[in-house]
Coordinates of C-alpha atoms in Angstrom, one line a residue:
Chain A
V1 CA -115.1 53.8 -34.2
P2 CA -118.9 53.8 -33.6
N3 CA -121.2 55.7 -35.8
L4 CA -124.4 57.4 -34.8
S5 CA -126.8 54.6 -35.8
E6 CA -124.8 52.3 -33.5
L7 CA -124.8 54.7 -30.6
G8 CA -128.3 56.1 -30.6
E9 CA -129.3 59.6 -29.9
R10 CA -129.5 59.4 -26.1
K11 CA -125.9 58.0 -25.8
I12 CA -124.7 60.9 -28.0
I13 CA -126.5 63.4 -25.8
G14 CA -124.9 61.7 -22.7
A15 CA -121.4 62.0 -24.2
L16 CA -122.0 65.6 -25.1
R17 CA -123.2 66.3 -21.5
R18 CA -120.1 64.8 -20.0
L19 CA -117.9 66.6 -22.5
L20 CA -119.4 70.0 -21.7
D21 CA -120.1 69.7 -18.0
H22 CA -120.2 73.3 -16.9
G23 CA -120.4 72.6 -13.1
D24 CA -122.1 75.8 -12.2
L25 CA -124.6 75.5 -15.1
V26 CA -128.1 74.4 -14.4
L27 CA -129.4 71.6 -16.5
G28 CA -127.3 71.8 -19.6
F29 CA -127.5 68.7 -21.8
E30 CA -129.4 66.6 -19.2
D31 CA -132.6 68.3 -20.0
D32 CA -134.1 69.2 -23.4
C33 CA -133.9 72.8 -22.2
A34 CA -130.9 74.7 -20.8
A35 CA -131.2 77.3 -18.0
I36 CA -128.7 80.1 -17.6
P37 CA -128.7 82.3 -14.5
L38 CA -129.7 85.8 -15.4
G39 CA -130.2 88.3 -12.6
S40 CA -132.9 87.0 -10.2
R41 CA -134.2 84.4 -12.7
Y42 CA -133.2 81.8 -15.3
L43 CA -133.0 82.3 -19.0
L44 CA -134.3 79.2 -20.7
I45 CA -133.2 78.2 -24.1
T46 CA -134.2 75.1 -26.1
T47 CA -133.9 73.9 -29.7
D48 CA -135.7 71.3 -31.7
V49 CA -135.4 70.4 -35.3
V50 CA -138.3 69.5 -37.6
N51 CA -137.3 67.6 -40.7
R52 CA -139.6 66.9 -43.6
A53 CA -138.7 63.2 -43.9
T54 CA -139.1 62.3 -40.3
H55 CA -141.6 64.7 -38.9
I56 CA -143.9 66.1 -41.6
P57 CA -146.6 63.8 -43.0
A58 CA -147.5 64.3 -46.7
G59 CA -150.4 66.8 -47.1
S60 CA -149.4 69.0 -44.1
T61 CA -150.1 72.6 -44.7
P62 CA -147.3 75.0 -44.2
E63 CA -149.2 76.6 -41.3
Q64 CA -149.4 73.2 -39.6
V65 CA -145.6 72.8 -40.1
G66 CA -145.0 76.2 -38.6
W67 CA -147.3 75.6 -35.6
Y68 CA -145.6 72.2 -35.0
T69 CA -142.1 73.7 -35.0
A70 CA -143.2 76.3 -32.5
A71 CA -145.1 73.9 -30.3
C72 CA -142.2 71.4 -29.9
N73 CA -140.0 74.2 -28.6
L74 CA -142.6 75.9 -26.4
S75 CA -143.3 72.5 -24.9
D76 CA -139.7 72.4 -23.6
I77 CA -140.1 75.8 -22.1
A78 CA -143.3 74.7 -20.5
A79 CA -141.6 71.6 -19.0
K80 CA -139.3 74.0 -17.1
G81 CA -142.2 76.1 -15.9
G82 CA -141.1 79.0 -18.0
R83 CA -142.8 81.9 -19.7
P84 CA -141.9 81.8 -23.4
L85 CA -140.6 85.1 -24.8
G86 CA -139.6 84.4 -28.4
L87 CA -138.9 81.9 -31.1
V88 CA -136.5 82.0 -34.0
V89 CA -136.5 79.4 -36.8
A90 CA -133.5 78.6 -39.0
M91 CA -135.0 77.3 -42.2
T92 CA -133.1 75.1 -44.6
L93 CA -135.2 75.0 -47.8
P94 CA -134.9 73.6 -51.3
R95 CA -134.6 76.3 -53.9
R96 CA -137.7 75.0 -55.8
L97 CA -140.0 75.5 -52.8
Q98 CA -142.7 78.0 -53.3
A99 CA -142.3 81.3 -51.5
S100 CA -145.9 81.1 -50.2
F101 CA -144.9 77.9 -48.4
V102 CA -142.3 79.7 -46.4
L103 CA -144.6 82.5 -45.5
G104 CA -147.2 79.9 -44.4
I105 CA -144.6 78.3 -42.1
A106 CA -143.9 81.7 -40.6
R107 CA -147.6 82.4 -40.2
G108 CA -148.2 79.1 -38.4
A109 CA -145.2 79.5 -36.1
D110 CA -146.3 83.1 -35.3
R111 CA -149.9 81.9 -34.5
C112 CA -148.6 79.3 -32.1
C113 CA -146.3 81.8 -30.4
R114 CA -149.0 84.3 -29.9
A115 CA -151.4 81.7 -28.4
Y116 CA -148.8 81.3 -25.6
G117 CA -147.7 84.9 -25.1
A118 CA -144.5 84.6 -27.1
R119 CA -143.5 86.1 -30.4
F120 CA -141.9 84.7 -33.5
V121 CA -139.1 87.1 -33.9
G122 CA -136.9 86.1 -36.8
G123 CA -134.8 83.5 -38.3
D124 CA -132.5 82.6 -41.1
T125 CA -133.0 80.9 -44.4
K126 CA -130.5 78.7 -46.2
E127 CA -130.6 76.5 -49.2
G128 CA -130.5 72.8 -48.8
P129 CA -131.7 69.5 -50.2
D130 CA -134.9 69.2 -48.1
I131 CA -137.0 71.1 -45.7
S132 CA -135.4 71.3 -42.2
L133 CA -136.6 73.8 -39.6
A134 CA -134.5 74.3 -36.5
G135 CA -136.6 76.2 -34.0
T136 CA -135.2 77.8 -30.9
A137 CA -137.3 79.2 -28.1
V138 CA -136.2 81.4 -25.2
G139 CA -138.1 82.0 -22.1
V140 CA -137.7 83.1 -18.5
T141 CA -138.7 81.6 -15.2
A142 CA -140.6 83.6 -12.5
G143 CA -137.8 84.2 -10.1
R144 CA -135.8 81.0 -9.6
A145 CA -138.9 78.8 -9.7
I146 CA -137.9 76.2 -12.2
L147 CA -138.9 72.6 -12.9
R148 CA -136.2 70.0 -13.4
R149 CA -136.0 66.4 -14.5
R150 CA -134.1 65.5 -11.3
G151 CA -135.7 65.5 -7.9
A152 CA -138.3 62.7 -7.9
R153 CA -138.4 60.8 -4.6
V154 CA -139.7 57.4 -3.7
G155 CA -143.3 57.7 -2.7
D156 CA -144.0 60.8 -4.9
V157 CA -147.2 60.8 -7.0
V158 CA -146.6 60.6 -10.8
A159 CA -149.0 62.6 -12.8
V160 CA -149.6 63.8 -16.4
T161 CA -151.4 66.7 -17.9
G162 CA -154.2 66.3 -20.5
A163 CA -154.5 63.0 -22.3
V164 CA -152.1 60.4 -23.6
G165 CA -152.2 58.6 -27.0
R166 CA -153.5 61.5 -29.0
G167 CA -150.4 61.8 -31.1
G168 CA -150.2 58.0 -31.7
W169 CA -153.9 57.7 -32.5
A170 CA -153.6 60.6 -35.0
F171 CA -150.5 59.1 -36.6
R172 CA -152.3 55.8 -37.2
H173 CA -155.4 57.5 -38.6
L174 CA -153.7 60.0 -41.0
R175 CA -155.4 58.3 -44.0
S176 CA -158.7 57.5 -42.5
D177 CA -159.6 60.6 -40.5
R178 CA -159.6 64.1 -41.8
G179 CA -158.9 65.7 -38.5
A180 CA -155.9 63.5 -37.6
L181 CA -153.3 65.6 -39.4
D182 CA -154.3 68.6 -37.4
L183 CA -154.3 66.6 -34.1
L184 CA -150.8 65.4 -34.9
M185 CA -149.3 68.7 -36.2
C186 CA -151.0 71.2 -33.9
P187 CA -150.4 70.0 -30.3
R188 CA -151.1 72.4 -27.5
P189 CA -147.9 72.9 -25.5
R190 CA -148.8 73.0 -21.7
V191 CA -147.4 76.4 -21.1
P192 CA -149.9 77.7 -18.4
E193 CA -149.8 74.2 -16.8
G194 CA -146.0 74.3 -16.5
Q195 CA -146.0 77.8 -15.0
A196 CA -148.6 76.7 -12.5
L197 CA -146.6 73.6 -11.6
A198 CA -143.5 75.7 -11.1
A199 CA -145.3 78.3 -9.0
S200 CA -146.7 75.6 -6.7
R201 CA -143.2 74.6 -5.5
A202 CA -144.7 71.2 -5.0
V203 CA -143.4 69.5 -8.1
T204 CA -140.2 67.4 -7.7
S205 CA -139.5 66.6 -11.3
C206 CA -141.0 67.3 -14.7
M207 CA -140.5 66.7 -18.5
D208 CA -142.7 66.5 -21.5
I209 CA -143.6 63.2 -23.1
S210 CA -143.1 64.0 -26.7
D211 CA -140.8 60.9 -27.1
G212 CA -143.6 58.7 -25.6
L213 CA -144.6 58.1 -22.0
A214 CA -142.5 54.9 -21.5
A215 CA -139.4 56.6 -23.0
S216 CA -139.9 59.6 -20.8
L217 CA -140.3 57.5 -17.7
A218 CA -137.0 55.8 -18.7
Q219 CA -135.3 59.2 -18.9
L220 CA -136.7 60.2 -15.5
T221 CA -135.3 56.9 -14.2
Q222 CA -131.9 57.7 -15.6
A223 CA -132.0 61.2 -14.1
N224 CA -133.3 60.2 -10.7
G225 CA -132.2 56.7 -10.0
T226 CA -135.7 55.8 -9.1
T227 CA -138.3 53.7 -10.9
F228 CA -142.0 54.2 -11.6
E229 CA -145.1 52.1 -11.2
I230 CA -147.8 53.2 -13.5
A231 CA -151.4 52.0 -13.3
W232 CA -152.9 51.4 -16.8
D233 CA -156.5 52.0 -15.5
H234 CA -155.5 55.5 -14.3
L235 CA -154.0 56.7 -17.7
P236 CA -156.1 59.5 -19.1
L237 CA -156.4 58.0 -22.6
F238 CA -157.2 60.1 -25.6
P239 CA -161.0 59.3 -25.9
R240 CA -161.0 58.0 -29.4
L241 CA -158.2 55.6 -28.6
R242 CA -160.6 53.6 -26.3
R243 CA -162.3 52.3 -29.4
E244 CA -159.1 50.6 -30.7
P245 CA -157.9 47.1 -29.8
M246 CA -156.0 46.9 -26.5
A247 CA -152.7 46.4 -28.3
V248 CA -153.1 49.6 -30.2
Q249 CA -154.2 51.5 -27.1
R250 CA -151.1 50.4 -25.3
E251 CA -148.8 51.2 -28.2
C252 CA -150.2 54.7 -28.7
A253 CA -150.4 55.6 -25.0
L254 CA -147.1 54.2 -24.0
Y255 CA -144.7 54.1 -26.9
M256 CA -145.5 56.2 -29.9
G257 CA -144.9 59.7 -28.7
G258 CA -146.2 62.8 -30.3
D259 CA -148.1 63.9 -27.1
Y260 CA -146.9 67.2 -25.8
E261 CA -148.1 66.7 -22.2
L262 CA -146.2 67.3 -19.0
L263 CA -145.1 64.3 -16.9
F264 CA -144.3 65.3 -13.4
T265 CA -143.9 64.1 -9.8
A266 CA -145.1 65.7 -6.6
R267 CA -145.1 64.8 -3.0
P268 CA -148.2 62.8 -2.1
R269 CA -149.1 65.1 0.8
V270 CA -149.4 68.2 -1.5
W271 CA -150.9 66.3 -4.5
P272 CA -154.6 66.8 -3.6
R273 CA -154.1 70.5 -3.1
L274 CA -152.1 70.8 -6.3
Q275 CA -154.6 68.9 -8.4
A276 CA -157.5 71.0 -7.0
G277 CA -155.6 74.2 -7.7
L278 CA -155.0 73.1 -11.3
R279 CA -158.7 72.1 -11.7
R280 CA -159.8 75.5 -10.5
R281 CA -157.8 77.0 -13.4
R282 CA -159.3 74.5 -15.8
M283 CA -156.1 72.6 -16.1
R284 CA -156.3 68.9 -16.2
A285 CA -153.7 66.6 -14.4
T286 CA -154.2 63.0 -13.5
A287 CA -152.2 60.8 -11.1
I288 CA -151.1 57.8 -13.0
G289 CA -148.8 56.0 -10.5
A290 CA -146.0 56.4 -7.9
V291 CA -142.2 56.7 -7.7
A292 CA -140.8 53.4 -6.6
E293 CA -137.5 51.8 -5.9
G294 CA -137.9 48.6 -7.9
R295 CA -135.5 47.4 -10.6
N296 CA -137.7 48.4 -13.5
N297 CA -140.4 50.7 -14.5
I298 CA -143.6 48.7 -14.1
L299 CA -147.0 48.9 -15.7
L300 CA -149.8 47.5 -13.4
G301 CA -151.6 46.6 -16.6
P302 CA -154.8 45.2 -17.8
G303 CA -153.3 41.7 -17.9
G304 CA -151.2 41.9 -14.7
T305 CA -147.8 43.4 -13.9
E306 CA -145.3 43.9 -16.7
V307 CA -142.1 45.8 -17.3
L308 CA -142.3 49.1 -19.3
E309 CA -139.8 49.0 -22.1
A310 CA -137.5 51.9 -22.6
R311 CA -138.3 52.2 -26.3
G312 CA -140.0 55.2 -27.8
W313 CA -139.3 57.7 -30.5
E314 CA -135.6 57.9 -30.9
H315 CA -133.5 58.9 -33.9
F316 CA -130.4 57.1 -35.3
R317 CA -131.9 53.7 -34.6
Chain B
V1 CA -146.1 81.5 -58.0
P2 CA -142.5 82.4 -57.5
N3 CA -140.1 79.9 -55.9
L4 CA -137.2 80.7 -53.7
S5 CA -134.5 80.7 -56.4
E6 CA -136.5 83.4 -58.2
L7 CA -137.1 85.5 -55.2
G8 CA -133.7 85.4 -53.4
E9 CA -133.2 85.2 -49.7
R10 CA -133.4 88.9 -48.9
K11 CA -136.8 89.3 -50.6
I12 CA -138.1 86.3 -48.6
I13 CA -136.8 87.9 -45.4
G14 CA -138.5 91.2 -46.4
A15 CA -141.8 89.4 -46.9
L16 CA -141.4 87.6 -43.6
R17 CA -140.7 90.9 -41.9
R18 CA -143.9 92.5 -43.3
L19 CA -145.9 89.4 -42.4
L20 CA -144.8 89.4 -38.8
D21 CA -144.5 93.0 -38.0
H22 CA -144.9 93.2 -34.3
G23 CA -145.0 97.0 -33.9
D24 CA -143.7 97.1 -30.4
L25 CA -140.9 94.7 -31.1
V26 CA -137.4 95.9 -31.6
L27 CA -135.6 94.8 -34.7
G28 CA -137.4 91.6 -35.6
F29 CA -136.6 90.4 -39.1
E30 CA -134.9 93.6 -40.2
D31 CA -131.7 92.7 -38.4
D32 CA -130.0 89.3 -38.2
C33 CA -130.7 89.4 -34.5
A34 CA -133.9 90.0 -32.7
A35 CA -134.2 92.0 -29.4
I36 CA -137.0 91.4 -26.9
P37 CA -137.5 93.8 -24.0
L38 CA -136.7 92.0 -20.8
G39 CA -136.8 94.1 -17.6
S40 CA -134.3 96.9 -17.9
R41 CA -132.5 95.4 -20.9
Y42 CA -132.9 93.6 -24.2
L43 CA -132.7 89.9 -24.6
L44 CA -130.9 89.2 -27.9
I45 CA -131.6 86.1 -30.0
T46 CA -130.1 85.1 -33.3
T47 CA -129.9 82.0 -35.4
D48 CA -127.6 80.9 -38.2
V49 CA -127.4 77.6 -40.1
V50 CA -124.2 76.0 -41.2
N51 CA -124.7 73.4 -44.0
R52 CA -122.0 71.1 -45.2
A53 CA -122.6 71.7 -48.9
T54 CA -122.5 75.5 -48.8
H55 CA -120.3 76.3 -45.7
I56 CA -117.9 73.6 -44.8
P57 CA -114.9 73.1 -47.1
A58 CA -113.6 69.5 -47.5
G59 CA -111.0 68.7 -44.9
S60 CA -112.4 70.9 -42.1
T61 CA -112.0 69.4 -38.7
P62 CA -115.1 68.9 -36.6
E63 CA -113.6 71.4 -34.1
Q64 CA -113.4 74.0 -36.9
V65 CA -117.0 73.3 -37.9
G66 CA -118.1 73.8 -34.3
W67 CA -116.1 77.0 -33.8
Y68 CA -117.5 78.4 -37.1
T69 CA -121.1 77.6 -36.1
A70 CA -120.6 79.4 -32.8
A71 CA -118.7 82.3 -34.2
C72 CA -121.4 83.2 -36.9
N73 CA -124.0 83.4 -34.2
L74 CA -121.8 85.3 -31.6
S75 CA -121.0 87.8 -34.4
D76 CA -124.7 88.7 -34.6
I77 CA -124.8 89.3 -30.9
A78 CA -121.7 91.4 -31.2
A79 CA -123.3 93.5 -33.9
K80 CA -126.0 94.5 -31.4
G81 CA -123.4 95.3 -28.7
G82 CA -124.6 92.5 -26.6
R83 CA -122.9 90.1 -24.1
P84 CA -123.4 86.6 -25.3
L85 CA -124.8 84.2 -22.7
G86 CA -125.3 80.9 -24.3
L87 CA -125.5 78.9 -27.5
V88 CA -127.5 75.9 -28.5
V89 CA -126.9 73.9 -31.7
A90 CA -129.6 71.8 -33.4
M91 CA -127.6 69.2 -35.4
T92 CA -129.0 67.3 -38.3
L93 CA -126.6 64.4 -38.9
P94 CA -126.4 61.5 -41.3
R95 CA -126.6 58.2 -39.4
R96 CA -123.2 57.0 -40.8
L97 CA -121.3 59.9 -39.3
Q98 CA -118.8 59.0 -36.7
A99 CA -119.7 59.8 -33.1
S100 CA -116.3 61.4 -32.5
F101 CA -117.1 63.9 -35.3
V102 CA -120.2 65.1 -33.3
L103 CA -118.2 65.4 -30.1
G104 CA -115.6 67.4 -32.0
I105 CA -118.2 69.8 -33.2
A106 CA -119.4 70.3 -29.7
R107 CA -115.8 70.8 -28.5
G108 CA -115.2 73.5 -31.1
A109 CA -118.4 75.3 -30.4
D110 CA -117.7 75.2 -26.7
R111 CA -114.2 76.6 -27.1
C112 CA -115.5 79.5 -29.2
C113 CA -118.2 80.3 -26.6
R114 CA -115.8 80.2 -23.7
A115 CA -113.4 82.6 -25.6
Y116 CA -116.2 85.1 -25.5
G117 CA -117.7 84.5 -22.0
A118 CA -120.6 82.5 -23.3
R119 CA -121.4 78.8 -22.8
F120 CA -122.4 76.1 -25.2
V121 CA -125.4 74.8 -23.3
G122 CA -127.1 72.2 -25.3
G123 CA -128.8 71.2 -28.4
D124 CA -130.7 68.6 -30.3
T125 CA -129.7 65.9 -32.7
K126 CA -131.8 64.6 -35.5
E127 CA -131.1 62.3 -38.4
G128 CA -130.9 63.7 -41.9
P129 CA -129.3 63.3 -45.3
D130 CA -126.4 65.7 -44.7
I131 CA -124.7 67.7 -41.9
S132 CA -126.7 70.8 -41.0
L133 CA -126.0 72.8 -37.9
A134 CA -128.5 75.4 -36.7
G135 CA -126.9 77.5 -34.0
T136 CA -128.8 79.9 -31.9
A137 CA -127.1 82.3 -29.6
V138 CA -128.7 84.4 -26.8
G139 CA -127.3 87.4 -25.1
V140 CA -128.3 90.5 -23.3
T141 CA -127.5 94.2 -23.6
A142 CA -126.1 96.3 -20.9
G143 CA -129.2 98.3 -19.9
R144 CA -130.9 99.5 -23.1
A145 CA -127.7 100.2 -24.9
I146 CA -128.1 98.4 -28.2
L147 CA -126.7 98.8 -31.7
R148 CA -129.1 98.9 -34.6
R149 CA -128.9 98.8 -38.3
R150 CA -131.0 101.9 -38.5
G151 CA -129.8 105.3 -37.5
A152 CA -127.0 106.3 -39.9
R153 CA -127.1 110.0 -40.8
V154 CA -125.6 111.9 -43.7
G155 CA -122.2 113.0 -42.7
D156 CA -121.5 110.2 -40.3
V157 CA -118.2 108.4 -40.4
V158 CA -118.3 104.8 -41.7
A159 CA -115.8 102.5 -40.0
V160 CA -115.0 98.9 -39.8
T161 CA -113.2 96.8 -37.1
G162 CA -110.2 94.6 -37.9
A163 CA -109.3 93.9 -41.5
V164 CA -111.4 93.1 -44.6
G165 CA -110.7 90.4 -47.2
R166 CA -109.4 87.8 -44.8
G167 CA -112.3 85.3 -45.5
G168 CA -112.1 85.9 -49.2
W169 CA -108.3 85.4 -49.3
A170 CA -108.6 82.2 -47.3
F171 CA -111.3 80.8 -49.5
R172 CA -109.2 81.4 -52.6
H173 CA -106.1 79.7 -50.9
L174 CA -107.7 76.7 -49.4
R175 CA -105.6 74.4 -51.6
S176 CA -102.4 76.4 -51.6
D177 CA -102.1 77.5 -48.0
R178 CA -102.1 75.3 -45.0
G179 CA -103.4 78.0 -42.6
A180 CA -106.2 79.1 -44.9
L181 CA -108.8 76.7 -43.7
D182 CA -108.3 77.9 -40.1
L183 CA -108.5 81.5 -41.2
L184 CA -111.8 80.8 -43.0
M185 CA -113.4 78.5 -40.3
C186 CA -112.2 80.2 -37.1
P187 CA -113.1 83.9 -37.4
R188 CA -113.0 86.0 -34.3
P189 CA -116.4 87.5 -33.6
R190 CA -116.0 91.1 -32.5
V191 CA -117.8 90.7 -29.1
P192 CA -115.7 93.1 -27.0
E193 CA -115.7 95.6 -29.8
G194 CA -119.5 95.5 -30.1
Q195 CA -119.9 96.0 -26.4
A196 CA -117.5 99.0 -26.5
L197 CA -119.4 100.5 -29.4
A198 CA -122.7 100.2 -27.6
A199 CA -121.3 101.6 -24.4
S200 CA -119.9 104.6 -26.3
R201 CA -123.5 105.7 -27.3
A202 CA -121.7 107.3 -30.2
V203 CA -122.6 104.7 -32.8
T204 CA -125.5 105.4 -35.1
S205 CA -125.8 102.0 -36.9
C206 CA -124.0 98.7 -37.0
M207 CA -124.0 95.3 -38.6
D208 CA -121.5 92.6 -39.3
I209 CA -120.0 92.1 -42.8
S210 CA -120.3 88.3 -43.0
D211 CA -122.2 88.6 -46.3
G212 CA -119.4 90.9 -47.7
L213 CA -118.7 94.6 -47.3
A214 CA -120.6 95.8 -50.4
A215 CA -123.7 93.6 -49.6
S216 CA -123.7 94.9 -46.0
L217 CA -123.5 98.5 -47.2
A218 CA -126.4 97.8 -49.5
Q219 CA -128.4 96.5 -46.5
L220 CA -127.5 99.6 -44.5
T221 CA -128.7 101.6 -47.4
Q222 CA -132.0 99.8 -47.4
A223 CA -132.4 100.2 -43.7
N224 CA -131.4 103.9 -43.6
G225 CA -132.3 105.4 -46.9
T226 CA -128.8 106.8 -47.1
T227 CA -125.9 105.9 -49.3
F228 CA -122.2 105.4 -48.6
E229 CA -119.0 106.7 -50.0
I230 CA -116.1 104.3 -49.3
A231 CA -112.4 105.1 -50.0
W232 CA -110.5 102.2 -51.3
D233 CA -107.2 103.6 -50.0
H234 CA -108.6 103.6 -46.4
L235 CA -109.8 100.0 -46.4
P236 CA -107.8 98.0 -43.8
L237 CA -107.0 95.1 -46.2
F238 CA -106.0 91.7 -44.8
P239 CA -102.2 92.0 -45.2
R240 CA -101.6 88.9 -47.4
L241 CA -104.3 90.2 -49.8
R242 CA -102.0 93.0 -50.8
R243 CA -99.8 90.6 -52.8
E244 CA -102.7 89.6 -55.0
P245 CA -103.7 91.2 -58.3
M246 CA -105.9 94.3 -57.8
A247 CA -109.0 92.5 -59.2
V248 CA -108.6 89.8 -56.6
Q249 CA -108.1 92.4 -53.8
R250 CA -111.3 94.1 -54.8
E251 CA -113.3 90.9 -55.0
C252 CA -112.1 89.6 -51.7
A253 CA -112.4 92.9 -49.8
L254 CA -115.8 94.0 -51.2
Y255 CA -117.8 91.0 -52.4
M256 CA -116.7 87.6 -51.1
G257 CA -117.8 87.8 -47.5
G258 CA -116.6 85.5 -44.7
D259 CA -115.3 88.4 -42.7
Y260 CA -116.8 88.7 -39.2
E261 CA -116.0 92.3 -38.7
L262 CA -118.4 95.1 -37.5
L263 CA -119.3 97.8 -40.0
F264 CA -120.6 100.9 -38.2
T265 CA -121.3 104.6 -38.4
A266 CA -120.7 107.3 -35.9
R267 CA -121.1 111.1 -35.7
P268 CA -117.9 112.7 -37.1
R269 CA -117.5 114.9 -34.0
V270 CA -117.2 111.9 -31.7
W271 CA -115.2 109.6 -34.0
P272 CA -111.7 110.7 -32.9
R273 CA -112.5 110.1 -29.3
L274 CA -114.3 106.8 -30.1
Q275 CA -111.4 105.5 -32.1
A276 CA -108.9 106.6 -29.5
G277 CA -110.9 104.8 -26.8
L278 CA -111.0 101.6 -28.8
R279 CA -107.3 101.8 -29.5
R280 CA -106.5 102.1 -25.8
R281 CA -108.3 98.8 -25.3
R282 CA -106.3 97.3 -28.2
M283 CA -109.3 97.2 -30.5
R284 CA -108.8 98.3 -34.1
A285 CA -111.3 100.3 -36.1
T286 CA -110.7 102.2 -39.3
A287 CA -112.7 105.0 -40.9
I288 CA -113.3 103.9 -44.5
G289 CA -115.7 106.6 -45.7
A290 CA -118.8 108.6 -45.0
V291 CA -122.6 108.4 -45.1
A292 CA -123.8 110.3 -48.1
E293 CA -127.0 111.2 -49.9
G294 CA -126.2 110.2 -53.5
R295 CA -128.1 107.7 -55.6
N296 CA -125.7 104.8 -55.2
N297 CA -123.1 103.4 -52.9
I298 CA -119.8 104.7 -54.3
L299 CA -116.3 103.4 -54.2
L300 CA -113.7 106.1 -54.5
G301 CA -111.5 103.5 -56.1
P302 CA -108.0 103.0 -57.3
G303 CA -109.2 103.8 -60.9
G304 CA -111.7 106.6 -60.1
T305 CA -115.2 106.6 -58.8
E306 CA -117.5 103.7 -59.3
V307 CA -120.7 102.2 -58.1
L308 CA -120.5 99.5 -55.5
E309 CA -122.7 96.6 -56.5
A310 CA -125.2 95.1 -54.1
R311 CA -124.0 91.6 -54.7
G312 CA -122.4 89.4 -52.1
W313 CA -123.0 86.1 -50.5
E314 CA -126.6 85.3 -50.8
H315 CA -128.4 82.0 -51.0
F316 CA -131.2 80.8 -53.4
R317 CA -129.5 82.5 -56.3

């Protein structure tokens, strides 16, 4: 009987999805966010756990921990093009923890929610051996306009919001740079961008890249049966990453994760108009490649063409 | 600086509530379930953590663990009179756990959801030292008909659905009775009852009694500024509890928790009609006392009048 470390998180999720196939249900376990039909729109619901050991670097303030917990979850609502409404956080906490730490977590989560029009509305506290924060966000779509993982077609433009490699750079510089912790723990979920992408009706697939760009592309490949060709020169690298050796740049931009940007595909005919519309609203999106029909996801790299590995940030491995 | 074990869970929740007072928001931290205005109704959202150490008796099947996680959360939706829509479960799992155990949890949670018209729609898995399952349920009210904790008035009838002491009896008989584990782990959340109570518009306050009847009455006291007089002879005891010594009966019925029944108040004038309406739909509710204006919650007991203690199932103590 296999255990979790042998199977890996994604295989578990796949098995759960097959077990609980609801037929009429939109998304379910295939996406990080479920959508339930509710009147003329979809109710979105997503959950993400933040554990001290695996997610919270030493020295983090409780406010940063709270922001991070909210941001992870709001990012999944953003990736569906939804408007976030509320967040609850179920907190498992050691009994020796200072009460002010808990209030700080709540303050940070509330601040992040308010920045995106949502509200931190409650939670649950339980005693446990270590800090574990299970955030759940709910949101709604505007009508039935929703972004999905599935829908990419060969020839589509592949694009990403913001910059890539910020999370990876920050993780590597936690000791050497005073601002790195805040860069890592206080990502900006792309909520307005997601809503704009959904409203455009021009986006064929979308997800966030919190697990890393290469891992996210591998997941889109699995969902769509297509592959991707990404041009290294087009990647909107986090500026400070450019000062690093090329091997570090690649690792941070492609494999380390921690970036809460949206990765999406759009038909090439509508892409210029979509990008211009985003730019008018001061939202940044960059075309980084195209949907292809090769055997592998490819990086047209600095040193020639190479295969993008499926590895990224995955638990139980 | 006080730590959590000095403060107790309810004081933490109180501090969180004050910190995050949203003014226009319904319920928030005051209830176990938050309500967010959404068009013509309320979106309900609630979260409850189930930890192995504190909630899962040895020998529990994964299906029971999954059912329990779903039931705790659906009970909070029921206590608001809502229709549950979906459940997500963020699972923290040790890497040596068998994959079949995880699938069993999902199966149990899904079964419970389906029994109440909801669906288990997804989740998240993370690695951690011990099993911790953070369930979050969402639901909606029918129009703005919602049950609240606040609203009890002096003279109102106090009533409870089903029977009390089932959870306590089961907990005490885990080793001696083969069916006890199932009684404890597979409670029936009172979803149809909650919806009927909300539709009646006759209910002035409501909550579930998962923390124990006395602790729940204490929480209603805090929310309403009223007290309660409960008649021991009227309590609908779990039948097998009657064979136990009186001290055990009292402890199980009043203080041990684990019963997922609804405790509610209603105006005395409408109570007979409300109870008859419930009975026609094969729902059981029993009047157990009245809302009073004394200094303490009182049990008109087998051995005279006595004060109901505020203790029950609370963490961090």
